[in-house]
Amino acid sequence: MATLAKPPLSEKPEAVVVRFAGDSGDGMQLTGGQFTLSSALSGNDFATFPDFPAEIRAPQGTLFGVSAFQINFGATDIDTAGDAPDVLVAMNPAALKTNLPALKPGGLVIVDEGEFGKRNLDKAKYDTNPLDDDTLAKYDVLRLDISARTIEAVKPYGLGNKDALRSKNMWTLGLALWMFDRDRTPIHDWLKAKFKGKPEIAAANIAALDAGHAYGETAELAGPLRQVHVDPVPTAPGLYRTLTGAEGIALGLVAGCRLLRLPMFFGGYPITPASAILHHLVRMKEFNVTTFQAEDEIAAICAAIGASYAGSLGITSSSGPGIALKTEAIGLGIMTELPLVIVNSQRGGPSTGLPTKTEQSDLYQAVYGRNGDAPMPVIAARSPADAFDCAIEACRIAVQYMTPVMLLTDGYIANAAEPWRVPDPEAFERMPAEFLEEANGPDGQLLPFKRDAKGARPWIKPGTPGLMHRIGGIEKAVDTGHIDYSPANHQAMTDARKNKIEGIRVRDQQVSVGTKGGKLAVVGWGSTYGPIHQAVTRARRGGLDASHIHLRHIWPLPANLGELLGSYDKVLVPEMNTGQLKTLLRDQYLIDAQPLTKTSGQPFQIAELEAAIATYFDGVPGNAGGNIVPPNDQQLPSTES
């Protein structure tokens, strides 16, 4: 029954945050993904945050087996998945317990009361049924036996109870589609395509979807449940699609190789959250993409280096633990000066750490983490859409400067989705790679390490007539590439490799929000972009002199960055680690950058950043900077789980 005291939302809200939560087998990621599709087709801007257990199949009904999907959608620009949900859909007691603290006071809870039996309550460590005591007193509650209603809806299709209950996420999705005035037809079409070989399963899921939608219509007639319409966001004309970070990386790598007119070789090994990049690239063979799932991380990167030696652009990806295994081979790529792109989808660490949770703790590893002086460019994507552009940039730098490049993303970006305006292919600058075809030294001599004005050595395909040369991890002589251990030569080659990377031309750093110079600069990188952008925008609306600077190029840093940071009285660096970019900025510019750190496996909330910014303007001595943001019950993953 419905026990709503009032509508949970206005009839036309600017934005709404919805969280679907249930057992790992309840299909919450699929439900969230299809609701995201409906939001895109309705013209809303949105950002998503999928969160799921690290276990392949956690015990059913347990607190640590809860899977959740949060989406923030609206009629305005959306930069984050939202601080706290307006609506929580909880499919069992464990989902309710782990996610209820996040819900806004007065928010709407939709629960499947059919799952609130003693066994599930015990697994969730409830002494009493929270639906019957005052646990939900400050929320609006919609109690439904979704399980029973789903079984009833699919009864004509002859499914047993176990198979029928697999459709309860569709019943829930149907209700959500009605609540937010969404068309069911695209979901019907998707189900028919997904279960093309099993039409009875498609029909049962469609029946469950329609039954959930019909319940919404009936509940509205009864009074307490109201339909909410969210207007489309004003957008420029063009072709749009939903894009995850992993898709953005994959498409950007393909685009980069096409612009360079190079075949792509991708060598990878499965690891969360990087595996999805390989999954997407496997489906792009028509773009001259070769994919190789290696037996381990070392084989994956060594195969990619071999492909680059042979004239393809070698690419590999992993997460922190896998990057650690690849480290010696990265040094080989730096020593041989071959183009290579390494994608690091960061997760909580060290070691195995938090396989499905997000973090930004691999910056030191990316910039410094190799033996010897082994400089390497590092780029960081700030969103799924930006991942596309960053991937192209990584390919460009790798080939033009003959160097490995590390592209940093993280679990939040990799799994999250947002609308993406598909760019015009003709708008991109072509940058065809060049190979040495004839000897480049005096008297027909080949000089494989003779450098151009950028400091890059020539790229020579093996087998090119007359251009046989030595290559490998042992130090090479200047120009000739002969083995040379002499002190003067090693000094010269070390300097040459260093100067090449430091001389890479990157765009001057711009101010994302605010002005050059002022009281406070909030400097971020990677996926902190959305919450910092919103927090600084709100601070400026409140009259605070704060600005937002967001770095794409972590190494080398933009040439104007030191001067830019020096124009502010204070610098605050929020990051999901213990202060790694802060240390880099202090080292390079001798500025008193202050950290704001968070290492709970959770992204920053806008409110957390607003509070940190406000301390610089409250007049309290010693109150600003140097803060650690604690774990937050409002966020995914829940501290309860």
XYZ file of C-alpha atoms in Angstrom:
641
model
C 0.000 0.000 0.000
C 1.032 3.602 -0.462
C 1.565 5.751 2.622
C 2.769 8.965 0.990
C 1.869 12.033 2.983
C 2.779 14.399 0.185
C 4.291 14.308 -3.313
C 8.058 13.662 -2.981
C 8.895 16.099 -5.761
C 7.456 19.143 -7.443
C 5.577 18.444 -10.673
C 8.399 19.927 -12.778
C 11.688 19.678 -10.869
C 14.916 20.992 -12.358
C 16.734 17.745 -11.535
C 16.007 14.439 -9.792
C 18.325 11.858 -8.224
C 17.105 8.247 -8.238
C 18.929 5.258 -6.739
C 18.019 1.661 -7.573
C 19.356 -0.831 -5.011
C 18.970 -4.553 -4.582
C 20.720 -7.863 -4.445
C 23.483 -8.562 -6.956
C 21.078 -10.868 -8.784
C 18.204 -8.371 -8.915
C 19.381 -6.680 -12.118
C 19.879 -3.197 -10.688
C 22.660 -2.294 -13.128
C 20.475 -3.324 -16.056
C 17.500 -1.418 -14.620
C 19.627 1.680 -14.135
C 21.111 1.360 -17.603
C 17.699 1.190 -19.254
C 16.382 4.075 -17.153
C 19.452 6.009 -18.300
C 18.522 5.214 -21.908
C 15.021 6.546 -21.305
C 16.493 9.730 -19.792
C 18.685 10.235 -22.843
C 15.762 9.717 -25.221
C 13.715 12.187 -23.163
C 16.369 14.840 -23.774
C 17.594 15.136 -20.185
C 21.179 15.745 -19.216
C 22.380 13.138 -16.744
C 25.257 11.538 -14.895
C 25.297 8.030 -13.461
C 27.147 6.155 -10.727
C 26.966 2.337 -10.846
C 28.219 0.589 -7.711
C 28.476 -3.160 -7.278
C 30.252 -5.677 -5.024
C 33.712 -6.984 -5.816
C 32.481 -10.552 -5.307
C 31.405 -12.366 -8.473
C 28.227 -13.430 -6.673
C 27.947 -12.302 -3.077
C 25.588 -14.341 -0.838
C 21.995 -13.404 -1.593
C 20.368 -10.902 0.743
C 23.564 -9.887 2.561
C 24.690 -6.348 3.274
C 27.899 -6.724 1.267
C 25.997 -8.216 -1.666
C 24.029 -5.035 -2.425
C 24.314 -3.609 -5.932
C 23.173 -0.040 -6.616
C 22.818 2.371 -9.517
C 22.353 6.119 -9.053
C 21.330 8.579 -11.752
C 20.991 12.350 -11.574
C 18.925 13.641 -14.502
C 17.410 16.991 -15.224
C 16.498 19.961 -17.347
C 19.789 21.708 -16.585
C 23.468 20.887 -16.995
C 24.362 17.893 -14.828
C 27.988 17.380 -13.728
C 27.687 14.736 -10.979
C 25.533 11.746 -10.092
C 24.056 13.798 -7.250
C 24.839 14.153 -3.559
C 21.730 12.437 -2.166
C 18.781 10.629 -3.795
C 15.275 12.022 -3.974
C 13.951 8.517 -4.645
C 15.293 5.195 -3.346
C 14.096 1.893 -4.788
C 15.037 -0.881 -2.330
C 14.420 -4.456 -3.470
C 15.242 -6.138 -0.135
C 16.096 -5.307 3.508
C 19.866 -5.235 2.874
C 19.392 -2.691 0.088
C 17.244 -0.547 2.377
C 19.690 -0.678 5.295
C 22.787 0.148 3.238
C 21.190 2.974 1.254
C 18.581 4.594 3.511
C 21.059 7.016 5.179
C 21.638 8.572 1.757
C 18.030 9.517 1.125
C 17.003 13.137 1.567
C 14.589 13.777 4.452
C 11.087 13.602 2.994
C 12.342 11.567 0.049
C 10.441 8.678 -1.435
C 11.255 5.055 -0.549
C 9.825 2.337 -2.797
C 10.252 -1.096 -1.191
C 9.441 -4.654 -2.222
C 7.704 -5.691 0.996
C 7.463 -9.251 -0.293
C 11.208 -9.615 0.416
C 10.950 -8.449 4.046
C 10.582 -11.888 5.605
C 12.456 -13.022 8.712
C 15.294 -14.689 6.799
C 16.132 -11.567 4.786
C 15.686 -9.326 7.832
C 18.176 -11.471 9.749
C 20.699 -11.299 6.900
C 20.378 -7.515 6.936
C 20.806 -7.497 10.726
C 17.386 -5.977 11.420
C 15.933 -6.910 14.828
C 12.472 -5.719 13.754
C 10.843 -5.058 10.404
C 11.750 -1.459 9.445
C 8.488 -1.218 7.502
C 6.527 -1.603 10.710
C 8.501 0.551 13.170
C 9.592 4.202 12.994
C 12.706 3.586 10.854
C 11.056 5.232 7.851
C 9.171 7.921 9.778
C 10.903 10.867 8.108
C 10.378 9.540 4.576
C 7.464 8.994 2.243
C 7.045 5.252 1.738
C 5.506 3.198 -1.042
C 5.166 -0.421 0.139
C 4.538 -2.873 -2.673
C 4.778 -6.622 -2.971
C 6.729 -6.298 -6.194
C 7.644 -9.983 -6.175
C 4.002 -11.121 -6.010
C 2.877 -8.556 -8.578
C 5.611 -9.698 -10.958
C 4.659 -13.376 -10.610
C 1.049 -12.447 -11.337
C 2.007 -10.350 -14.385
C 4.035 -13.112 -16.045
C 1.738 -16.017 -15.102
C 0.333 -16.365 -18.667
C 3.813 -17.267 -19.937
C 4.173 -20.444 -17.900
C 7.270 -19.454 -15.964
C 8.080 -20.949 -12.591
C 8.379 -18.618 -9.625
C 12.191 -18.543 -9.795
C 12.214 -17.534 -13.469
C 9.272 -15.167 -12.988
C 11.093 -13.271 -10.234
C 13.930 -12.497 -12.628
C 11.514 -10.033 -14.224
C 10.820 -8.009 -11.073
C 13.443 -5.445 -12.044
C 11.373 -4.834 -15.185
C 8.242 -4.317 -13.065
C 10.199 -1.785 -11.025
C 11.511 -0.107 -14.172
C 7.954 0.146 -15.528
C 6.854 1.983 -12.388
C 9.849 4.329 -12.633
C 9.089 5.031 -16.290
C 5.552 5.993 -15.349
C 6.686 8.129 -12.408
C 8.871 10.256 -14.665
C 6.638 10.265 -17.744
C 8.845 8.086 -19.961
C 7.999 6.176 -23.121
C 8.126 2.373 -22.780
C 8.527 1.654 -26.500
C 12.372 1.829 -26.578
C 12.525 -0.644 -23.666
C 10.063 -2.939 -25.465
C 12.292 -2.848 -28.549
C 15.414 -3.513 -26.466
C 13.836 -6.528 -24.749
C 12.712 -7.998 -28.074
C 16.219 -7.622 -29.473
C 17.927 -8.967 -26.333
C 15.731 -12.076 -26.180
C 15.309 -12.539 -29.921
C 15.872 -16.284 -29.600
C 13.567 -16.589 -26.569
C 10.370 -14.720 -27.454
C 8.513 -16.052 -24.408
C 11.135 -14.482 -22.095
C 10.892 -11.192 -23.993
C 7.111 -11.260 -23.708
C 7.235 -12.005 -19.970
C 9.616 -9.108 -19.313
C 7.484 -6.758 -21.396
C 4.416 -7.886 -19.446
C 6.196 -7.144 -16.154
C 7.323 -3.728 -17.431
C 3.796 -2.848 -18.536
C 2.319 -4.083 -15.251
C 4.603 -1.780 -13.259
C 3.643 1.119 -15.499
C -0.055 0.281 -15.144
C 0.288 0.213 -11.354
C 1.553 3.793 -11.447
C -1.481 4.896 -13.386
C -3.775 3.136 -10.904
C -1.945 4.538 -7.870
C -2.258 8.046 -9.264
C -5.993 7.608 -9.600
C -6.061 6.482 -5.961
C -4.440 9.743 -4.924
C -1.071 9.527 -3.152
C 1.366 8.848 -6.026
C 1.961 11.632 -8.530
C 3.635 11.618 -11.915
C 6.603 13.963 -12.330
C 7.762 15.446 -15.627
C 11.352 16.609 -16.130
C 11.761 18.889 -19.132
C 14.520 18.300 -21.709
C 17.732 20.265 -21.274
C 18.418 22.904 -23.972
C 21.075 21.415 -26.240
C 22.859 22.318 -29.445
C 21.627 20.444 -32.543
C 23.529 17.287 -33.348
C 23.725 13.539 -32.975
C 23.837 12.431 -29.332
C 24.440 9.097 -27.649
C 24.980 7.765 -24.148
C 28.679 7.269 -23.431
C 30.487 5.522 -20.591
C 34.104 6.253 -19.775
C 35.230 2.863 -21.083
C 33.390 3.495 -24.353
C 34.908 6.986 -24.567
C 38.414 5.547 -24.166
C 37.803 2.821 -26.762
C 36.302 5.172 -29.341
C 39.005 7.780 -28.725
C 41.785 5.225 -29.209
C 40.249 4.102 -32.482
C 39.820 7.711 -33.613
C 43.411 8.538 -32.654
C 44.786 5.627 -34.672
C 42.622 6.574 -37.664
C 43.859 10.161 -37.534
C 47.430 8.845 -37.398
C 46.659 6.361 -40.194
C 47.992 3.526 -38.091
C 46.644 0.070 -37.320
C 45.893 -0.469 -33.627
C 47.111 -3.376 -31.542
C 45.519 -3.670 -28.109
C 47.057 -6.108 -25.641
C 45.146 -6.515 -22.407
C 44.449 -8.776 -19.469
C 41.116 -8.795 -17.588
C 41.037 -6.578 -14.500
C 38.336 -4.439 -12.903
C 37.506 -1.707 -13.909
C 39.597 -1.735 -17.117
C 38.216 -4.871 -18.772
C 35.354 -3.025 -20.465
C 37.820 -1.238 -22.776
C 38.873 -4.585 -24.252
C 35.223 -5.643 -24.535
C 34.400 -2.555 -26.622
C 37.489 -2.769 -28.839
C 36.812 -6.416 -29.717
C 33.734 -5.189 -31.592
C 35.716 -2.704 -33.716
C 37.748 -4.988 -35.959
C 36.530 -3.160 -39.069
C 38.654 -0.171 -38.014
C 41.890 -2.148 -38.327
C 41.908 -2.996 -34.628
C 43.635 -6.149 -33.403
C 42.842 -7.220 -29.842
C 44.816 -9.745 -27.817
C 43.816 -11.079 -24.404
C 47.152 -12.137 -23.001
C 47.931 -14.712 -20.321
C 49.127 -11.992 -17.934
C 49.803 -8.258 -17.655
C 53.467 -8.531 -18.631
C 52.665 -10.431 -21.812
C 49.982 -7.884 -22.702
C 52.291 -4.865 -22.589
C 55.259 -6.661 -24.166
C 53.032 -7.690 -27.072
C 51.927 -4.061 -27.438
C 55.566 -2.899 -27.476
C 56.314 -5.488 -30.139
C 53.380 -4.229 -32.215
C 54.696 -0.663 -31.980
C 58.140 -1.853 -33.069
C 56.462 -3.454 -36.096
C 54.624 -0.268 -37.107
C 51.255 -0.408 -35.334
C 50.303 1.762 -32.394
C 50.571 -0.535 -29.388
C 48.054 0.058 -26.607
C 47.527 -1.677 -23.286
C 45.294 -1.050 -20.290
C 44.940 -2.137 -16.685
C 44.322 -0.857 -13.176
C 46.870 -0.108 -10.455
C 47.918 -3.696 -9.611
C 48.320 -4.539 -13.294
C 50.237 -1.332 -13.986
C 52.659 -2.387 -11.235
C 53.277 -5.643 -13.108
C 53.788 -3.741 -16.361
C 56.322 -1.344 -14.854
C 59.516 -2.974 -16.129
C 58.083 -3.175 -19.646
C 57.049 0.504 -19.462
C 60.719 1.236 -18.792
C 61.575 -0.814 -21.870
C 59.203 1.321 -23.928
C 60.846 4.470 -22.588
C 64.347 3.124 -23.281
C 63.539 1.958 -26.815
C 61.587 5.203 -27.416
C 58.658 3.511 -29.090
C 55.101 4.921 -29.116
C 52.832 3.203 -26.608
C 49.581 4.176 -24.856
C 48.947 2.777 -21.357
C 45.447 3.280 -19.916
C 45.211 3.093 -16.125
C 41.624 2.827 -14.849
C 42.383 3.544 -11.202
C 40.728 1.804 -8.269
C 41.237 1.751 -4.510
C 44.581 0.296 -3.485
C 47.242 -0.721 -2.676
C 47.518 -4.353 -3.832
C 44.103 -5.834 -4.686
C 42.557 -3.080 -2.574
C 39.000 -2.124 -3.558
C 38.434 -3.736 -6.970
C 35.085 -2.064 -7.717
C 35.553 1.263 -5.884
C 37.046 4.462 -7.217
C 40.218 6.300 -6.223
C 42.899 8.588 -7.712
C 45.827 7.055 -5.898
C 48.037 6.134 -8.880
C 49.350 9.613 -9.717
C 52.726 8.953 -8.073
C 52.877 5.618 -9.872
C 52.158 7.299 -13.213
C 54.623 10.165 -12.864
C 57.438 8.540 -10.871
C 56.822 4.798 -10.597
C 59.687 3.265 -12.581
C 63.321 2.375 -11.966
C 65.891 4.839 -13.226
C 65.117 8.260 -14.636
C 62.202 7.241 -16.835
C 60.096 10.296 -17.712
C 56.725 9.707 -19.339
C 53.799 11.973 -20.288
C 50.683 11.568 -18.134
C 47.177 12.710 -19.118
C 44.025 12.530 -16.956
C 40.439 12.413 -18.249
C 37.795 14.292 -16.288
C 34.583 12.631 -17.589
C 33.375 9.946 -20.010
C 33.132 12.465 -22.850
C 36.537 13.950 -22.051
C 38.003 10.428 -22.106
C 37.409 10.383 -25.872
C 39.444 13.558 -26.421
C 42.151 12.485 -23.974
C 42.588 9.171 -25.775
C 43.198 10.997 -29.054
C 45.662 13.311 -27.313
C 47.523 10.336 -25.835
C 47.858 8.739 -29.282
C 49.134 12.014 -30.757
C 51.804 12.564 -28.118
C 52.927 8.920 -28.198
C 53.588 8.975 -31.939
C 54.840 12.529 -32.407
C 57.281 12.261 -29.511
C 58.069 8.518 -29.771
C 57.281 7.740 -26.154
C 54.951 5.733 -23.958
C 52.067 7.832 -22.589
C 49.910 7.013 -19.575
C 46.234 7.948 -19.705
C 44.592 8.046 -16.270
C 40.934 7.418 -15.718
C 39.228 5.782 -12.718
C 36.438 3.427 -11.765
C 33.910 6.253 -11.477
C 34.609 7.535 -14.993
C 34.940 4.051 -16.504
C 31.488 2.902 -15.353
C 29.589 6.203 -15.333
C 27.618 7.468 -18.320
C 26.622 10.855 -19.715
C 25.142 12.251 -22.952
C 27.767 12.839 -25.629
C 27.429 14.895 -28.754
C 29.103 12.812 -31.462
C 31.766 15.050 -33.038
C 32.131 15.731 -36.747
C 35.009 13.542 -37.988
C 36.045 16.289 -40.412
C 36.697 18.660 -37.503
C 39.736 16.676 -36.355
C 43.231 17.460 -37.573
C 44.828 14.628 -39.517
C 48.270 13.771 -38.183
C 49.615 10.850 -40.244
C 52.543 9.034 -38.677
C 55.865 9.117 -40.515
C 58.330 6.229 -40.856
C 61.965 6.532 -41.844
C 62.381 5.060 -45.331
C 66.078 5.754 -46.002
C 69.323 6.362 -44.139
C 69.384 9.659 -42.280
C 73.128 10.097 -41.612
C 76.174 11.152 -43.622
C 77.492 8.782 -46.280
C 74.381 6.599 -46.163
C 74.753 5.877 -42.459
C 71.675 5.006 -40.416
C 71.296 6.944 -37.162
C 68.292 5.365 -35.380
C 68.597 7.710 -32.390
C 69.182 10.931 -34.271
C 66.617 13.376 -32.927
C 64.380 15.896 -34.659
C 63.567 19.386 -33.362
C 61.108 17.879 -30.846
C 63.756 15.474 -29.520
C 62.043 12.428 -31.046
C 63.992 9.665 -32.760
C 62.786 8.252 -36.115
C 60.288 5.382 -36.286
C 61.742 2.553 -38.365
C 59.721 -0.465 -39.401
C 61.717 -3.696 -39.143
C 62.512 -5.098 -42.557
C 62.875 -1.716 -44.254
C 65.749 -2.248 -46.753
C 69.053 -0.852 -45.527
C 67.707 0.238 -42.143
C 68.708 -2.652 -39.901
C 69.362 -1.325 -36.400
C 69.794 -2.425 -32.796
C 67.029 -1.878 -30.252
C 66.473 -3.003 -26.655
C 66.658 -2.068 -23.001
C 70.415 -1.594 -22.731
C 71.677 1.991 -22.985
C 72.335 3.122 -26.538
C 74.878 5.511 -27.952
C 73.796 8.979 -29.024
C 72.606 8.904 -32.663
C 74.034 5.500 -33.642
C 72.160 3.351 -31.156
C 75.179 1.154 -30.524
C 75.496 -0.291 -27.019
C 77.375 2.253 -24.917
C 77.906 2.146 -21.154
C 80.157 5.194 -20.972
C 79.340 7.807 -18.286
C 79.200 10.728 -20.723
C 76.882 8.884 -23.097
C 74.481 7.793 -20.365
C 74.348 11.371 -19.096
C 73.621 12.618 -22.614
C 70.886 10.038 -23.308
C 69.279 10.563 -19.890
C 69.170 14.299 -20.562
C 67.810 13.727 -24.066
C 64.930 11.568 -22.835
C 64.150 14.052 -20.054
C 64.285 17.095 -22.316
C 62.059 15.432 -24.911
C 59.263 14.850 -22.389
C 59.618 18.238 -20.715
C 59.480 19.876 -24.143
C 56.138 18.353 -25.135
C 53.828 21.123 -26.223
C 50.540 21.149 -24.334
C 47.897 23.839 -24.214
C 48.200 26.625 -21.679
C 46.122 26.001 -18.579
C 42.751 27.745 -18.539
C 40.484 28.671 -15.625
C 37.359 26.479 -15.744
C 35.264 28.700 -13.466
C 36.184 32.159 -12.177
C 39.046 34.484 -12.990
C 42.826 34.513 -13.160
C 44.026 35.661 -9.767
C 42.057 36.071 -6.584
C 41.563 34.704 -3.102
C 41.315 30.958 -3.739
C 42.061 28.515 -6.564
C 40.555 25.036 -6.278
C 42.775 22.784 -8.396
C 41.579 19.366 -9.458
C 42.298 16.572 -11.877
C 40.414 13.575 -13.212
C 36.906 12.732 -12.062
C 36.784 15.415 -9.358
C 35.816 17.859 -12.124
C 32.030 17.632 -11.672
C 31.762 18.243 -7.919
C 34.497 20.924 -7.943
C 32.828 22.703 -10.871
C 29.463 22.753 -9.102
C 30.902 23.706 -5.685
C 32.929 26.617 -7.062
C 30.002 27.816 -9.176
C 27.773 27.873 -6.094
C 30.472 29.595 -4.030
C 30.792 32.358 -6.610
C 27.024 32.802 -6.670
C 27.311 33.344 -2.926
C 29.889 36.082 -3.452
C 33.033 34.089 -2.616
C 36.199 34.798 -4.608
C 36.953 31.207 -5.623
C 38.049 29.825 -8.985
C 38.330 26.332 -10.439
C 41.392 25.094 -12.343
C 41.299 21.548 -13.716
C 44.367 19.801 -15.077
C 44.366 17.440 -18.041
C 48.143 17.297 -18.482
C 49.671 15.960 -15.264
C 53.154 15.578 -16.776
C 54.556 17.679 -18.223
C 52.478 20.373 -16.577
C 51.300 23.315 -18.721
C 53.982 25.973 -19.149
C 51.834 28.772 -17.681
C 50.590 26.838 -14.645
C 53.169 28.164 -12.181
C 52.364 31.785 -12.995
C 48.625 31.056 -12.901
C 48.723 29.406 -9.479
C 50.938 32.189 -8.163
C 48.181 34.707 -8.913
C 45.974 33.317 -6.100
C 46.346 33.856 -2.368
C 45.519 30.232 -1.553
C 45.448 26.941 -3.460
C 43.238 24.012 -2.414
C 43.709 20.603 -4.070
C 40.822 18.126 -3.601
C 41.735 14.591 -4.690
C 40.780 11.019 -3.913
C 44.157 10.075 -2.440
C 46.325 11.339 0.402
C 47.558 14.423 -1.478
C 49.567 13.326 -4.500
C 48.890 16.218 -6.910
C 49.348 18.609 -3.983
C 52.869 17.222 -3.493
C 53.639 17.505 -7.208
C 52.527 21.154 -7.292
C 54.546 21.994 -4.179
C 57.603 20.324 -5.712
C 57.361 22.089 -9.047
C 56.229 25.577 -8.006
C 57.086 25.932 -4.297
C 53.531 27.022 -3.534
C 51.719 26.244 -0.288
C 49.061 24.041 -1.915
C 46.700 22.633 0.719
C 45.150 19.157 0.410
C 41.540 18.076 0.707
C 41.684 14.303 0.598
C 39.205 11.445 0.475
C 40.145 7.757 0.334
C 36.884 5.992 1.208
C 36.264 4.609 -2.276
C 33.610 7.312 -2.699
C 33.658 10.356 -5.007
C 33.514 13.837 -3.515
C 30.112 15.306 -2.792
C 29.396 18.877 -3.846
C 28.454 19.722 -0.255
C 31.801 18.454 1.054
C 33.667 20.753 -1.314
C 31.387 23.707 -0.573
C 32.145 23.289 3.125
C 35.905 23.171 2.475
C 35.786 26.285 0.279
C 33.768 28.170 2.888
C 36.529 27.711 5.492
C 38.737 30.081 3.489
C 36.191 32.873 3.900
C 34.821 32.368 7.420
C 37.462 34.465 9.165
C 38.422 31.702 11.579
C 42.237 31.539 11.910
C 43.746 28.168 11.020
C 40.428 26.777 9.831
C 41.257 26.465 6.128
C 42.882 23.599 4.249
C 44.582 20.396 5.269
C 41.358 18.439 5.733
C 40.491 14.786 5.316
C 36.928 14.071 4.191
C 35.581 11.092 6.211
C 33.493 8.220 4.811
C 29.973 9.375 4.015
C 26.793 7.381 4.709
C 24.981 9.323 1.995
C 27.174 7.920 -0.744
C 27.823 4.752 -2.655
C 29.322 2.462 -1.558
C 27.545 2.551 1.765
C 29.669 2.394 4.900
C 27.084 -0.059 6.268
C 27.928 -2.597 3.554
